[in-house]
Coordinates of C-alpha atoms and ligand atoms in Angstrom, one line a residue:
M16 CA 93.9 235.2 147.7
I17 CA 95.4 236.6 150.8
K18 CA 92.6 237.6 153.1
E19 CA 94.5 238.1 156.3
A20 CA 97.4 240.3 157.7
V21 CA 99.3 240.5 161.0
I22 CA 100.7 243.9 162.3
L23 CA 103.4 243.5 165.2
A24 CA 102.7 246.7 167.5
G25 CA 103.5 245.6 170.4
G26 CA 106.6 247.3 171.5
R27 CA 107.4 250.7 172.8
G28 CA 109.8 252.1 170.7
S29 CA 112.2 253.4 173.0
R30 CA 114.9 254.9 170.3
L31 CA 112.1 257.6 169.4
K32 CA 112.4 259.0 173.3
D33 CA 109.7 261.7 174.1
R34 CA 108.1 261.0 170.9
T35 CA 106.6 257.6 172.0
A36 CA 105.9 258.5 175.7
A37 CA 102.4 259.5 175.0
M38 CA 101.8 257.1 172.0
P39 CA 102.8 253.5 170.3
K40 CA 105.2 254.0 167.5
G41 CA 102.5 253.1 165.1
F42 CA 100.9 256.2 166.2
L43 CA 103.4 258.6 165.1
E44 CA 102.4 260.8 161.9
I45 CA 103.9 261.2 158.6
G46 CA 102.5 263.6 156.3
G47 CA 99.8 264.2 158.6
K48 CA 98.5 260.7 158.9
T49 CA 99.5 257.9 161.7
M50 CA 101.7 255.0 160.1
I51 CA 99.0 252.8 161.3
E52 CA 96.3 254.3 159.4
W53 CA 98.6 254.0 156.0
S54 CA 99.0 250.7 157.0
V55 CA 95.5 249.9 157.5
Q56 CA 94.4 251.6 154.5
K57 CA 96.7 249.9 152.1
L58 CA 96.1 246.3 153.2
L59 CA 92.1 247.3 152.9
G60 CA 92.8 248.3 149.2
A61 CA 94.8 245.3 148.7
G62 CA 91.8 243.4 149.6
I63 CA 92.8 242.2 153.2
E64 CA 89.3 241.2 155.1
K65 CA 91.1 240.7 158.6
I66 CA 93.9 242.7 160.4
I67 CA 95.2 241.3 163.6
I68 CA 97.1 243.7 165.3
G69 CA 99.2 242.5 168.3
T70 CA 99.3 245.1 170.7
G71 CA 101.2 245.6 174.1
Y72 CA 102.7 249.4 174.8
L73 CA 99.8 251.8 175.5
H74 CA 97.5 248.8 173.6
E75 CA 94.3 251.0 174.5
M76 CA 95.2 253.5 171.9
Y77 CA 95.0 250.6 169.1
D78 CA 91.6 249.4 170.7
T79 CA 90.4 252.9 170.2
F80 CA 91.7 253.4 166.5
A81 CA 90.1 249.6 166.0
K82 CA 86.5 250.9 166.4
K83 CA 87.5 252.9 163.1
Y84 CA 87.7 249.8 161.0
P85 CA 85.5 246.6 161.3
A86 CA 88.4 244.6 159.8
I87 CA 90.6 245.3 162.6
K88 CA 90.9 242.7 165.7
T89 CA 93.7 243.8 168.3
V90 CA 95.1 241.0 170.7
C91 CA 97.3 242.4 173.6
N92 CA 100.6 240.6 174.6
E93 CA 100.3 241.9 178.1
D94 CA 104.4 240.9 178.5
Y95 CA 105.5 243.3 175.5
A96 CA 108.2 244.9 178.0
S97 CA 110.0 241.6 178.5
T98 CA 109.5 239.7 175.6
G99 CA 110.7 240.5 171.6
S100 CA 108.5 240.6 168.8
M101 CA 108.1 236.9 168.4
G102 CA 106.4 236.9 171.7
T103 CA 103.8 239.5 170.2
L104 CA 103.7 236.9 167.2
E105 CA 102.8 234.3 169.6
T106 CA 99.7 236.1 170.8
C107 CA 98.6 236.7 167.3
A108 CA 99.1 233.1 166.1
P109 CA 95.7 231.6 167.9
H110 CA 93.9 233.9 165.5
V111 CA 95.4 233.6 162.2
T112 CA 93.5 231.0 160.4
D113 CA 95.1 231.2 156.7
T114 CA 98.3 232.2 154.6
F115 CA 98.8 236.1 155.8
L116 CA 101.0 239.0 155.5
L117 CA 103.4 240.0 158.3
L118 CA 104.0 243.8 158.8
E119 CA 105.9 245.9 161.7
S120 CA 103.6 248.7 162.8
D121 CA 106.9 251.0 162.5
L122 CA 107.1 251.0 158.4
I123 CA 105.9 253.3 155.5
Y124 CA 105.9 251.3 152.5
D125 CA 104.3 251.6 148.8
N126 CA 101.6 249.6 148.6
I127 CA 103.0 247.7 145.6
G128 CA 104.8 245.5 147.7
L129 CA 101.5 244.3 149.0
Y130 CA 100.5 243.4 145.8
V131 CA 104.0 241.7 144.8
L132 CA 103.5 239.3 147.8
I133 CA 100.2 238.4 147.1
N134 CA 100.8 237.5 143.4
E135 CA 103.9 235.7 144.5
T136 CA 103.5 232.0 143.7
H137 CA 106.0 230.7 146.6
E138 CA 104.8 230.6 150.1
N139 CA 106.7 232.0 152.3
V140 CA 108.0 235.1 151.1
I141 CA 110.1 238.0 152.6
L142 CA 110.1 241.1 150.7
A143 CA 113.4 242.8 150.5
S144 CA 114.8 246.1 149.0
G145 CA 118.2 247.1 147.9
A146 CA 120.4 249.3 150.0
T147 CA 118.6 251.7 152.3
H148 CA 121.6 253.2 154.0
S149 CA 118.9 253.9 157.0
G150 CA 121.5 253.1 159.4
D151 CA 119.6 250.2 161.5
E152 CA 119.4 247.6 158.1
V153 CA 118.9 244.0 158.8
Y154 CA 120.8 242.4 156.1
L155 CA 119.8 238.9 154.1
E156 CA 122.2 236.2 152.9
A157 CA 120.5 234.2 150.0
R158 CA 121.3 231.0 147.9
E159 CA 119.2 231.2 144.5
G160 CA 116.7 233.1 145.9
I161 CA 116.1 231.5 149.3
L162 CA 117.0 232.9 152.4
K163 CA 120.2 231.4 154.3
R164 CA 121.2 233.8 157.0
L165 CA 120.0 237.5 158.1
S166 CA 121.9 239.7 160.4
K167 CA 122.1 243.5 161.8
I168 CA 126.0 243.0 161.4
K169 CA 126.7 243.4 157.5
A170 CA 130.0 241.7 158.0
D171 CA 128.4 238.3 158.9
I172 CA 126.5 238.2 155.6
A173 CA 128.5 237.5 152.7
P174 CA 127.5 238.6 150.2
V175 CA 124.3 241.0 151.0
Y176 CA 121.6 240.1 149.0
G177 CA 118.9 242.6 150.1
E178 CA 117.8 244.3 153.2
L179 CA 114.5 242.9 155.1
T180 CA 111.6 245.3 154.9
G181 CA 109.5 244.0 157.5
I182 CA 106.7 243.0 155.2
S183 CA 106.7 238.9 154.5
K184 CA 104.3 236.7 153.5
L185 CA 103.6 233.2 155.5
T186 CA 101.7 230.0 155.6
T187 CA 100.1 228.8 158.8
T188 CA 102.4 226.0 159.0
F189 CA 105.3 228.0 159.1
L190 CA 104.0 230.2 161.4
N191 CA 103.2 227.2 163.8
A192 CA 107.0 226.0 163.3
M193 CA 107.9 229.8 164.4
C194 CA 106.1 229.5 167.5
E195 CA 107.3 225.8 168.2
Y196 CA 111.0 226.9 167.7
A197 CA 110.0 229.7 170.0
A198 CA 108.9 227.6 172.9
Q199 CA 112.0 225.4 172.4
N200 CA 114.0 227.8 172.7
Q201 CA 112.8 229.8 175.4
E202 CA 115.3 231.3 177.9
T203 CA 115.0 229.8 181.2
A204 CA 115.3 232.9 183.2
S205 CA 112.7 234.7 181.3
S206 CA 110.3 236.3 183.0
C207 CA 107.9 236.4 180.4
K208 CA 105.3 233.1 180.9
Q209 CA 106.8 231.3 178.1
K210 CA 106.3 234.1 175.9
S211 CA 109.5 234.4 173.5
T212 CA 112.4 237.0 174.1
L213 CA 113.5 236.6 170.5
E214 CA 113.2 238.9 167.5
Y215 CA 110.5 237.2 165.0
E216 CA 113.0 237.4 162.2
H217 CA 115.6 235.6 163.8
V218 CA 112.9 233.0 164.3
M219 CA 112.1 233.3 160.8
S220 CA 115.7 232.5 159.7
A221 CA 116.1 229.9 162.3
C222 CA 112.8 227.9 160.5
A223 CA 113.9 228.7 157.3
N224 CA 115.4 225.2 157.4
V225 CA 112.1 223.5 157.7
S226 CA 110.4 225.1 154.9
P227 CA 112.5 227.4 152.4
V228 CA 112.0 231.2 152.8
F229 CA 111.8 232.8 149.3
I230 CA 113.3 236.5 149.2
R231 CA 111.5 238.7 146.7
K232 CA 113.5 241.8 146.0
I233 CA 112.6 245.1 144.9
D234 CA 116.0 247.2 144.2
R235 CA 114.6 250.5 144.5
Y236 CA 111.9 249.9 146.7
A237 CA 110.4 253.2 148.6
W238 CA 110.0 252.1 152.3
R239 CA 111.5 252.8 155.7
E240 CA 111.1 251.6 159.3
I241 CA 111.1 254.4 161.8
D242 CA 113.2 253.6 164.8
D243 CA 114.6 256.8 165.6
E244 CA 114.6 260.4 164.8
T245 CA 116.9 260.4 161.8
H246 CA 114.2 257.6 160.5
L247 CA 111.5 260.0 160.7
Q248 CA 113.3 262.7 158.9
M249 CA 114.2 260.5 156.2
A250 CA 110.4 259.5 155.8
E251 CA 109.2 262.9 155.6
Q252 CA 111.6 264.6 152.9
E253 CA 112.4 261.7 151.2
I254 CA 110.8 258.7 151.6
L255 CA 106.7 259.5 151.9
P256 CA 107.1 261.7 148.8
R257 CA 108.5 258.8 146.7
I258 CA 106.0 256.6 147.7
I259 CA 103.0 259.4 147.0
E260 CA 104.8 259.8 143.5
N261 CA 104.7 256.1 142.8
E262 CA 101.3 255.1 144.0
S263 CA 99.5 258.4 141.9
L264 CA 101.4 257.1 138.8
R265 CA 99.4 253.9 139.0
A266 CA 96.1 255.9 139.6
V267 CA 93.5 255.3 136.8
R268 CA 92.2 258.5 135.0
R269 CA 89.2 259.5 137.1
E270 CA 86.1 259.7 135.4
I271 CA 83.2 260.9 137.6
L272 CA 79.9 259.2 136.0
L273 CA 77.0 261.2 137.1
N274 CA 74.9 258.7 134.6
P275 CA 72.6 256.5 136.5
G276 CA 75.0 253.4 136.5
P277 CA 77.3 252.2 136.1
A278 CA 78.7 254.1 138.8
T279 CA 82.5 255.3 139.4
T280 CA 84.3 252.9 141.2
S281 CA 87.5 253.0 143.5
D282 CA 90.9 252.3 141.8
T283 CA 91.4 249.4 144.4
V284 CA 88.2 248.1 142.6
K285 CA 89.5 248.3 139.2
Y286 CA 92.7 246.9 140.4
A287 CA 91.1 243.9 141.7
Q288 CA 89.9 242.5 138.2
V289 CA 93.5 241.9 137.5
A290 CA 93.9 238.7 139.3
P291 CA 95.6 235.6 138.2
D292 CA 93.6 233.2 135.9
I293 CA 91.5 230.8 137.5
C294 CA 88.9 228.5 136.4
P295 CA 86.1 228.9 137.9
R296 CA 85.3 225.3 138.8
E297 CA 88.2 225.3 141.2
K298 CA 86.8 225.0 144.7
E299 CA 88.8 228.2 146.0
F300 CA 86.7 229.8 143.2
G301 CA 83.5 228.3 144.7
V302 CA 84.3 229.2 148.5
L303 CA 85.0 232.9 146.9
M304 CA 81.3 233.0 145.4
A305 CA 79.7 231.4 148.4
W306 CA 81.1 234.6 150.6
I307 CA 80.0 237.0 148.0
C308 CA 76.4 235.0 148.2
R309 CA 76.0 235.7 151.9
E310 CA 78.1 239.1 152.5
L311 CA 75.4 240.6 149.6
T312 CA 72.7 238.9 151.9
A313 CA 74.1 240.1 155.1
F314 CA 74.0 243.8 153.9
V315 CA 70.0 243.5 153.8
A316 CA 68.8 240.2 155.5
P317 CA 70.0 237.2 157.8
P318 CA 72.1 234.8 155.8
G319 CA 70.2 231.4 156.1
E320 CA 66.8 232.9 156.1
Y321 CA 67.7 234.5 153.1
E322 CA 69.9 233.7 149.9
T323 CA 71.6 235.2 147.2
V324 CA 71.6 233.8 143.7
L325 CA 74.5 234.8 141.3
F326 CA 74.3 235.1 137.4
G327 CA 76.1 236.5 134.9
G328 CA 74.0 239.3 133.3
S329 CA 72.6 243.0 134.2
G330 CA 69.6 244.3 135.7
T331 CA 67.4 243.6 133.4
A332 CA 68.3 239.6 133.3
A333 CA 67.6 239.9 137.0
D334 CA 64.3 241.2 136.4
E335 CA 63.5 238.5 134.0
I336 CA 64.6 235.8 136.3
M337 CA 61.9 237.0 138.9
I338 CA 59.2 237.7 136.7
S339 CA 59.6 234.2 135.2
S340 CA 60.8 232.2 137.9
C341 CA 58.7 232.9 140.7
A342 CA 55.1 232.7 139.9
P343 CA 53.4 229.0 138.9
D344 CA 51.0 229.1 135.9
N345 CA 48.1 229.4 137.5
G346 CA 49.4 233.0 139.6
R347 CA 48.4 236.5 139.0
I348 CA 50.8 239.3 139.2
L349 CA 49.8 242.9 139.6
I350 CA 53.0 245.0 138.6
V351 CA 53.2 248.6 139.5
D352 CA 54.1 250.5 136.5
N353 CA 55.0 254.1 137.3
G354 CA 58.4 254.9 135.4
S355 CA 60.8 252.8 132.8
Y356 CA 61.8 250.0 134.6
G357 CA 58.1 248.9 136.2
E358 CA 56.8 249.6 132.6
R359 CA 59.8 247.1 131.7
M360 CA 58.6 244.3 134.3
A361 CA 55.3 244.4 132.8
K362 CA 56.6 243.7 129.1
I363 CA 58.8 241.0 130.3
A364 CA 55.7 239.3 132.0
A365 CA 53.7 239.6 128.4
V366 CA 56.9 238.2 127.0
Y367 CA 56.4 234.9 129.2
N368 CA 52.6 235.0 128.5
L369 CA 52.1 235.3 132.3
P370 CA 48.8 236.3 133.7
C371 CA 49.5 240.2 134.8
T372 CA 47.8 243.1 135.5
V373 CA 49.6 246.7 135.2
F374 CA 48.8 249.5 137.7
K375 CA 49.8 252.5 135.9
S376 CA 50.6 255.4 138.0
S377 CA 52.5 258.6 137.6
N378 CA 56.0 258.9 136.5
Y379 CA 56.7 261.4 138.8
E380 CA 53.7 261.7 141.6
A381 CA 53.7 259.6 144.6
L382 CA 51.6 256.3 144.3
D383 CA 48.2 256.1 145.7
I384 CA 48.4 254.0 148.8
V385 CA 44.9 253.5 149.7
K386 CA 43.9 252.6 145.8
L387 CA 46.7 249.9 146.0
E388 CA 45.5 248.3 149.3
A389 CA 42.2 247.9 147.6
I390 CA 43.2 246.1 144.9
F391 CA 45.7 243.8 147.3
K392 CA 42.5 243.0 149.2
S393 CA 40.7 242.6 146.4
G394 CA 42.2 238.8 146.4
N395 CA 42.6 238.8 142.9
Y396 CA 46.5 238.7 142.7
T397 CA 49.2 236.3 144.1
H398 CA 52.1 238.1 143.5
L399 CA 53.3 242.0 143.4
G400 CA 55.9 243.3 141.2
I401 CA 57.2 246.6 142.1
V402 CA 60.4 249.0 141.4
Y403 CA 61.9 250.1 144.6
H404 CA 63.6 253.3 143.1
E405 CA 62.3 254.1 139.7
T406 CA 66.2 255.5 137.9
T407 CA 64.7 257.4 135.3
T408 CA 63.0 259.9 137.6
G409 CA 64.6 259.5 140.9
L410 CA 61.1 258.5 142.6
L411 CA 61.4 256.3 145.6
N412 CA 58.6 254.3 146.1
P413 CA 57.6 253.5 149.8
L414 CA 58.2 250.2 150.0
D415 CA 58.1 250.1 153.8
V416 CA 54.4 250.9 153.7
I417 CA 53.6 249.0 150.3
C418 CA 55.4 245.5 150.9
P419 CA 53.9 245.1 154.4
L420 CA 50.4 246.1 153.0
A421 CA 51.1 243.2 150.1
K422 CA 52.0 240.8 152.8
K423 CA 49.2 241.2 154.7
Y424 CA 46.8 240.3 151.8
G425 CA 48.9 237.2 151.3
L426 CA 50.8 238.3 148.0
V427 CA 54.4 237.4 147.3
T428 CA 56.5 240.2 146.7
I429 CA 59.0 240.8 143.8
V430 CA 61.2 244.1 144.0
D431 CA 63.5 245.7 141.5
A432 CA 66.1 247.2 143.5
V433 CA 68.7 247.5 140.9
S434 CA 69.0 251.1 141.8
A435 CA 68.4 251.0 145.7
Y436 CA 70.2 248.2 146.5
A437 CA 73.5 249.1 148.9
G438 CA 72.7 252.7 148.5
I439 CA 69.6 252.9 150.8
P440 CA 69.6 251.1 154.0
M441 CA 66.9 248.1 154.2
D442 CA 65.8 245.3 155.9
L443 CA 64.3 242.8 153.3
K444 CA 62.9 240.8 156.5
K445 CA 61.2 244.0 158.1
L446 CA 59.9 245.4 154.4
G447 CA 58.8 241.8 153.7
I448 CA 60.2 241.7 150.4
D449 CA 60.3 238.0 149.0
F450 CA 62.7 238.4 146.0
M451 CA 64.8 241.4 145.3
A452 CA 66.9 242.0 142.1
A453 CA 70.4 244.4 142.1
T454 CA 73.4 244.3 140.2
S455 CA 77.2 244.4 140.7
N456 CA 77.7 248.2 138.8
K457 CA 75.3 250.3 140.7
N458 CA 75.4 251.7 144.4
I459 CA 77.4 248.5 145.6
Q460 CA 80.5 250.2 143.4
G461 CA 81.8 247.4 141.7
M462 CA 81.5 246.4 137.8
A463 CA 78.8 245.5 135.4
G464 CA 78.3 242.0 134.3
V465 CA 77.1 240.4 137.7
C466 CA 73.6 240.4 138.7
F467 CA 71.8 238.5 141.6
V468 CA 68.4 237.8 143.4
I469 CA 68.0 237.8 147.1
C470 CA 65.5 235.6 147.9
N471 CA 63.4 234.4 151.3
K472 CA 64.5 230.8 151.4
N473 CA 61.1 229.7 152.2
E474 CA 59.6 231.1 149.5
L475 CA 62.5 230.3 146.9
E476 CA 61.9 226.5 148.0
K477 CA 58.6 226.7 146.8
T478 CA 59.3 227.5 143.4
S479 CA 61.3 224.1 143.2
V480 CA 58.1 222.5 141.7
L481 CA 57.1 225.2 139.3
R482 CA 57.8 224.3 135.5
M483 CA 61.1 225.7 134.2
R484 CA 59.8 228.5 131.8
N485 CA 63.4 229.4 130.4
Y486 CA 66.6 227.7 130.9
Y487 CA 69.8 229.9 131.6
L488 CA 67.5 232.6 133.3
N489 CA 66.2 229.8 135.8
L490 CA 66.0 231.0 139.6
Y491 CA 65.7 227.5 141.5
D492 CA 68.1 225.6 139.1
Q493 CA 70.7 227.8 139.3
Y494 CA 70.4 228.2 143.2
D495 CA 69.9 224.3 143.5
Y496 CA 73.1 223.6 141.5
F497 CA 75.3 226.1 143.7
V498 CA 74.0 224.4 146.7
K499 CA 75.1 220.8 145.1
H500 CA 78.4 221.7 143.5
G501 CA 79.9 224.9 144.9
Q502 CA 79.6 226.3 141.2
T503 CA 77.7 228.0 139.1
R504 CA 75.9 226.2 136.0
F505 CA 77.5 228.3 133.6
T506 CA 80.9 230.2 133.4
P507 CA 80.6 233.4 135.5
P508 CA 82.3 236.7 135.1
V509 CA 85.6 235.9 136.8
Q510 CA 87.1 239.1 137.0
T511 CA 83.9 241.2 137.6
L512 CA 83.4 238.5 140.7
Y513 CA 86.9 239.8 142.0
A514 CA 86.0 243.2 141.9
L515 CA 82.6 242.8 143.4
R516 CA 84.7 240.8 146.0
Q517 CA 86.4 244.3 146.8
A518 CA 83.7 246.4 146.4
I519 CA 81.8 244.3 149.0
L520 CA 84.9 245.0 151.5
E521 CA 84.8 248.5 150.8
T522 CA 80.7 248.8 151.6
K523 CA 81.4 246.8 154.7
Q524 CA 84.3 249.3 155.8
E525 CA 82.2 252.4 154.6
T526 CA 78.7 250.9 155.9
I527 CA 75.4 251.3 153.8
E528 CA 74.3 253.8 156.4
K529 CA 77.3 256.1 155.8
R530 CA 77.1 255.9 152.0
Y531 CA 73.6 256.8 152.1
Q532 CA 74.6 259.9 154.1
R533 CA 77.3 260.6 151.8
Y534 CA 74.9 260.2 148.7
T535 CA 72.4 262.5 150.2
E536 CA 74.9 264.9 151.0
C537 CA 76.1 264.9 147.6
W538 CA 72.3 265.5 146.5
R539 CA 72.1 268.5 149.1
V540 CA 75.1 270.2 147.2
L541 CA 73.3 269.4 143.6
V542 CA 69.8 270.4 144.7
S543 CA 71.1 274.0 146.5
A544 CA 72.9 274.7 143.0
V545 CA 69.6 273.7 140.8
K546 CA 67.9 275.9 142.9
K547 CA 70.5 278.7 142.7
Y548 CA 70.4 278.5 138.9
N549 CA 66.6 278.5 138.5
L550 CA 66.1 274.9 137.3
S551 CA 63.4 272.8 138.2
M552 CA 63.2 269.1 139.3
L553 CA 60.4 266.5 138.3
V554 CA 59.9 264.8 141.2
K555 CA 59.0 266.5 144.8
E556 CA 62.2 266.6 147.0
E557 CA 60.0 264.5 149.6
N558 CA 59.4 262.0 147.0
Q559 CA 63.0 261.9 145.9
S560 CA 65.4 258.8 146.7
H561 CA 68.6 261.2 146.9
L562 CA 70.5 259.3 144.8
I563 CA 69.4 260.5 141.0
T564 CA 67.8 263.7 140.2
A565 CA 65.6 264.5 137.0
I566 CA 66.1 267.9 135.9
L567 CA 63.8 269.8 133.9
E568 CA 65.5 270.9 130.6
P569 CA 64.8 274.5 130.2
E570 CA 62.5 275.8 127.2
T571 CA 65.1 278.6 126.6
P572 CA 66.3 278.1 122.9
D573 CA 70.0 278.2 123.6
Y574 CA 69.6 275.3 125.7
D575 CA 71.2 272.0 124.3
F576 CA 72.0 269.0 125.7
D577 CA 74.7 268.0 123.7
T578 CA 76.9 271.1 124.4
F579 CA 76.3 271.2 128.0
H580 CA 77.0 267.4 127.8
D581 CA 80.3 268.2 126.2
L582 CA 81.3 270.7 128.5
A583 CA 80.7 268.4 131.8
R584 CA 82.7 265.7 129.9
K585 CA 85.8 268.2 129.3
H586 CA 85.7 268.5 133.1
G587 CA 85.9 264.8 133.9
F588 CA 81.8 264.5 134.6
T589 CA 79.6 262.3 132.5
I590 CA 75.9 263.1 132.3
Y591 CA 72.7 261.5 130.8
P592 CA 69.7 262.7 128.9
G593 CA 66.5 261.4 130.1
K594 CA 63.2 261.5 128.5
L595 CA 59.6 260.5 129.8
G596 CA 56.9 260.9 127.1
A597 CA 56.9 264.6 126.2
I598 CA 58.9 265.5 129.4
N599 CA 62.6 266.3 128.6
T600 CA 64.9 266.2 131.5
F601 CA 68.5 265.3 132.4
R602 CA 69.5 263.2 134.9
I603 CA 72.2 263.6 137.8
A604 CA 73.2 260.7 139.2
N605 CA 75.3 260.9 142.9
I606 CA 76.0 257.1 143.4
G607 CA 79.1 255.4 143.3
D608 CA 82.6 256.2 144.4
I609 CA 82.2 260.0 144.9
Q610 CA 82.3 262.8 147.5
P611 CA 80.5 265.9 148.2
E612 CA 83.6 268.2 147.1
E613 CA 83.5 266.6 143.6
M614 CA 79.7 267.2 143.4
R615 CA 80.5 271.0 144.4
R616 CA 82.9 270.8 141.6
F617 CA 80.1 269.8 139.3
T618 CA 77.7 272.4 140.3
G619 CA 80.7 274.8 139.0
V620 CA 80.0 273.6 135.8
L621 CA 76.7 273.7 136.1
G622 CA 76.3 277.2 136.9
S623 CA 78.7 278.0 133.9
Y624 CA 76.7 276.6 131.4
F625 CA 73.1 277.8 132.9
V626 CA 74.1 281.4 134.0
S627 CA 76.3 282.4 130.7
Ligands
LIG913 N1 66.0 248.3 137.0 C1 66.3 249.5 137.6 C2 65.8 249.9 138.7 C3 67.4 250.1 136.7 O1 67.9 251.2 137.3 C4 68.4 249.5 136.0 C5 69.4 250.3 135.3 O2 69.5 251.3 135.1 C6 67.6 248.3 135.3 C7 66.6 247.7 136.2 C8 68.0 247.3 134.0 O3 69.2 247.4 134.4 P1 70.5 246.9 133.1 O4 70.6 248.3 132.3 O5 71.6 246.4 133.9 O6 69.9 245.7 132.5
LIG914 MG1 112.4 245.9 163.0
LIG915 MG1 111.4 248.6 164.3

């Protein structure tokens, strides 16, 4: 799994004259977007976690740009004016920790090239294309697919195997060999404090005898390096349209899920499932799972003080894991039931014959905190089980008040946050949440199949002495085994975990705060349409989550959910009914990879059904 990339962006790009007077080449716009932005977005989409940009000329612009993307680290080659691109690569080298993609900054390219390199089994690989006739080609000579020589002079190369695209994959060993070569072949007259005046591709070629460099050629690969005015025109008029067409042909049909999970995912998350087969007991996969656990924790709590335990299973499995694993035989659990999922927690406790009392409250009105506090105060309970966001109605329980109160009276708190986690900013430590359940397929925007419990480590350790009430779903056993072996006890859903990794990267990129704002914006669009078409909501606005809205079905005889559903589906939207005792509702969830613009489109469909 390739996680790092280096972009060489030190040079001035003087052949573009006035265009690069006020900006480095990477900031030239093609199709209304800068080259650096195109490139960074493609790298992030391909699962790259860390992008090192080697800057120089007008480096401040890259430093400012980097603030938009937490994955970017800029390092400056102060001597850029007198070094070659190898000098910039030398500046980046100390920050590279693993096999990486190496790119020039003045490229536009089809993202397929990144996937081809990432999946290539050879270690050091140059991505090559067929003839571009760009007028600035670097020609490659190969022997059995291995790089033999490269040159800008065609006559030096016999025969031409392909052209260098400026995108490669290299190991750190090879990078070190390149740096050593550069140091040994330093021009003595150089004024640049030991940094190389060579171009990186020549060093790569010179080191190809140390370790073979494989050439992976895609004949009609859509790409262009932008070094002069002609390239810029070619890129705009000919290459970018081809890239956009190629990439759009690989897009998966867009279905917007407005049902309350699984939620709509990005194509990059969908494609992340297509990964090489791996035995999940390989160390590499253990490292991946440990990374996932740490990042899932870090969204809501300090890793180390809190631990995430992964299981294969759906949200209900996570609820069952918590209820069955966290309380001792002589414990007494108070479960708040103000919706289907609170009711489900109580049912699970009943199946396990756990001493449990249900606090029943309205499914659509705010909880009575005073009453709840009195119960906490009674001293009759050791554990509290509660749902953060009742998905059936969109009712949000005020855990910021309830959990600190429960802690004040010494209760251990067990929270189902399946439909809140990663959609609503939360701080488990501040809230006083000890155990929290969630899944891979709702607001984190991954695929279904993984569930997890985020645990206050102190409280988790206390459960180590409890009798195991079940086997597969036991929380401490799963945790302990993973700590000791770096593996889950049983087969994990491998591809779902790859997708979850990508979903985490995309969540880090967006941030949960911004995601909540986006969801809230979608919800506002929906609520204003609901009002416009004289529909009513089950829950008062001030008690809603902004993630899911339960809308009362109109009593008119011509309303029919199935007809409405089919109409919406025809327009690419999936909706879901919801029945609460005698109250009929349909539910619109605005979670997942959806934009306010799409919600606006949905409200058009809503209007066409309810007005006509
Ligand atoms: N808890 C809550 C709050 C939920 O919203 C859901 C699913 O919607 C679940 C638990 C159960 O999840 P699953 O259907 O994945 O078992
Ligand atoms: Mg070049
Ligand atoms: Mg160039």
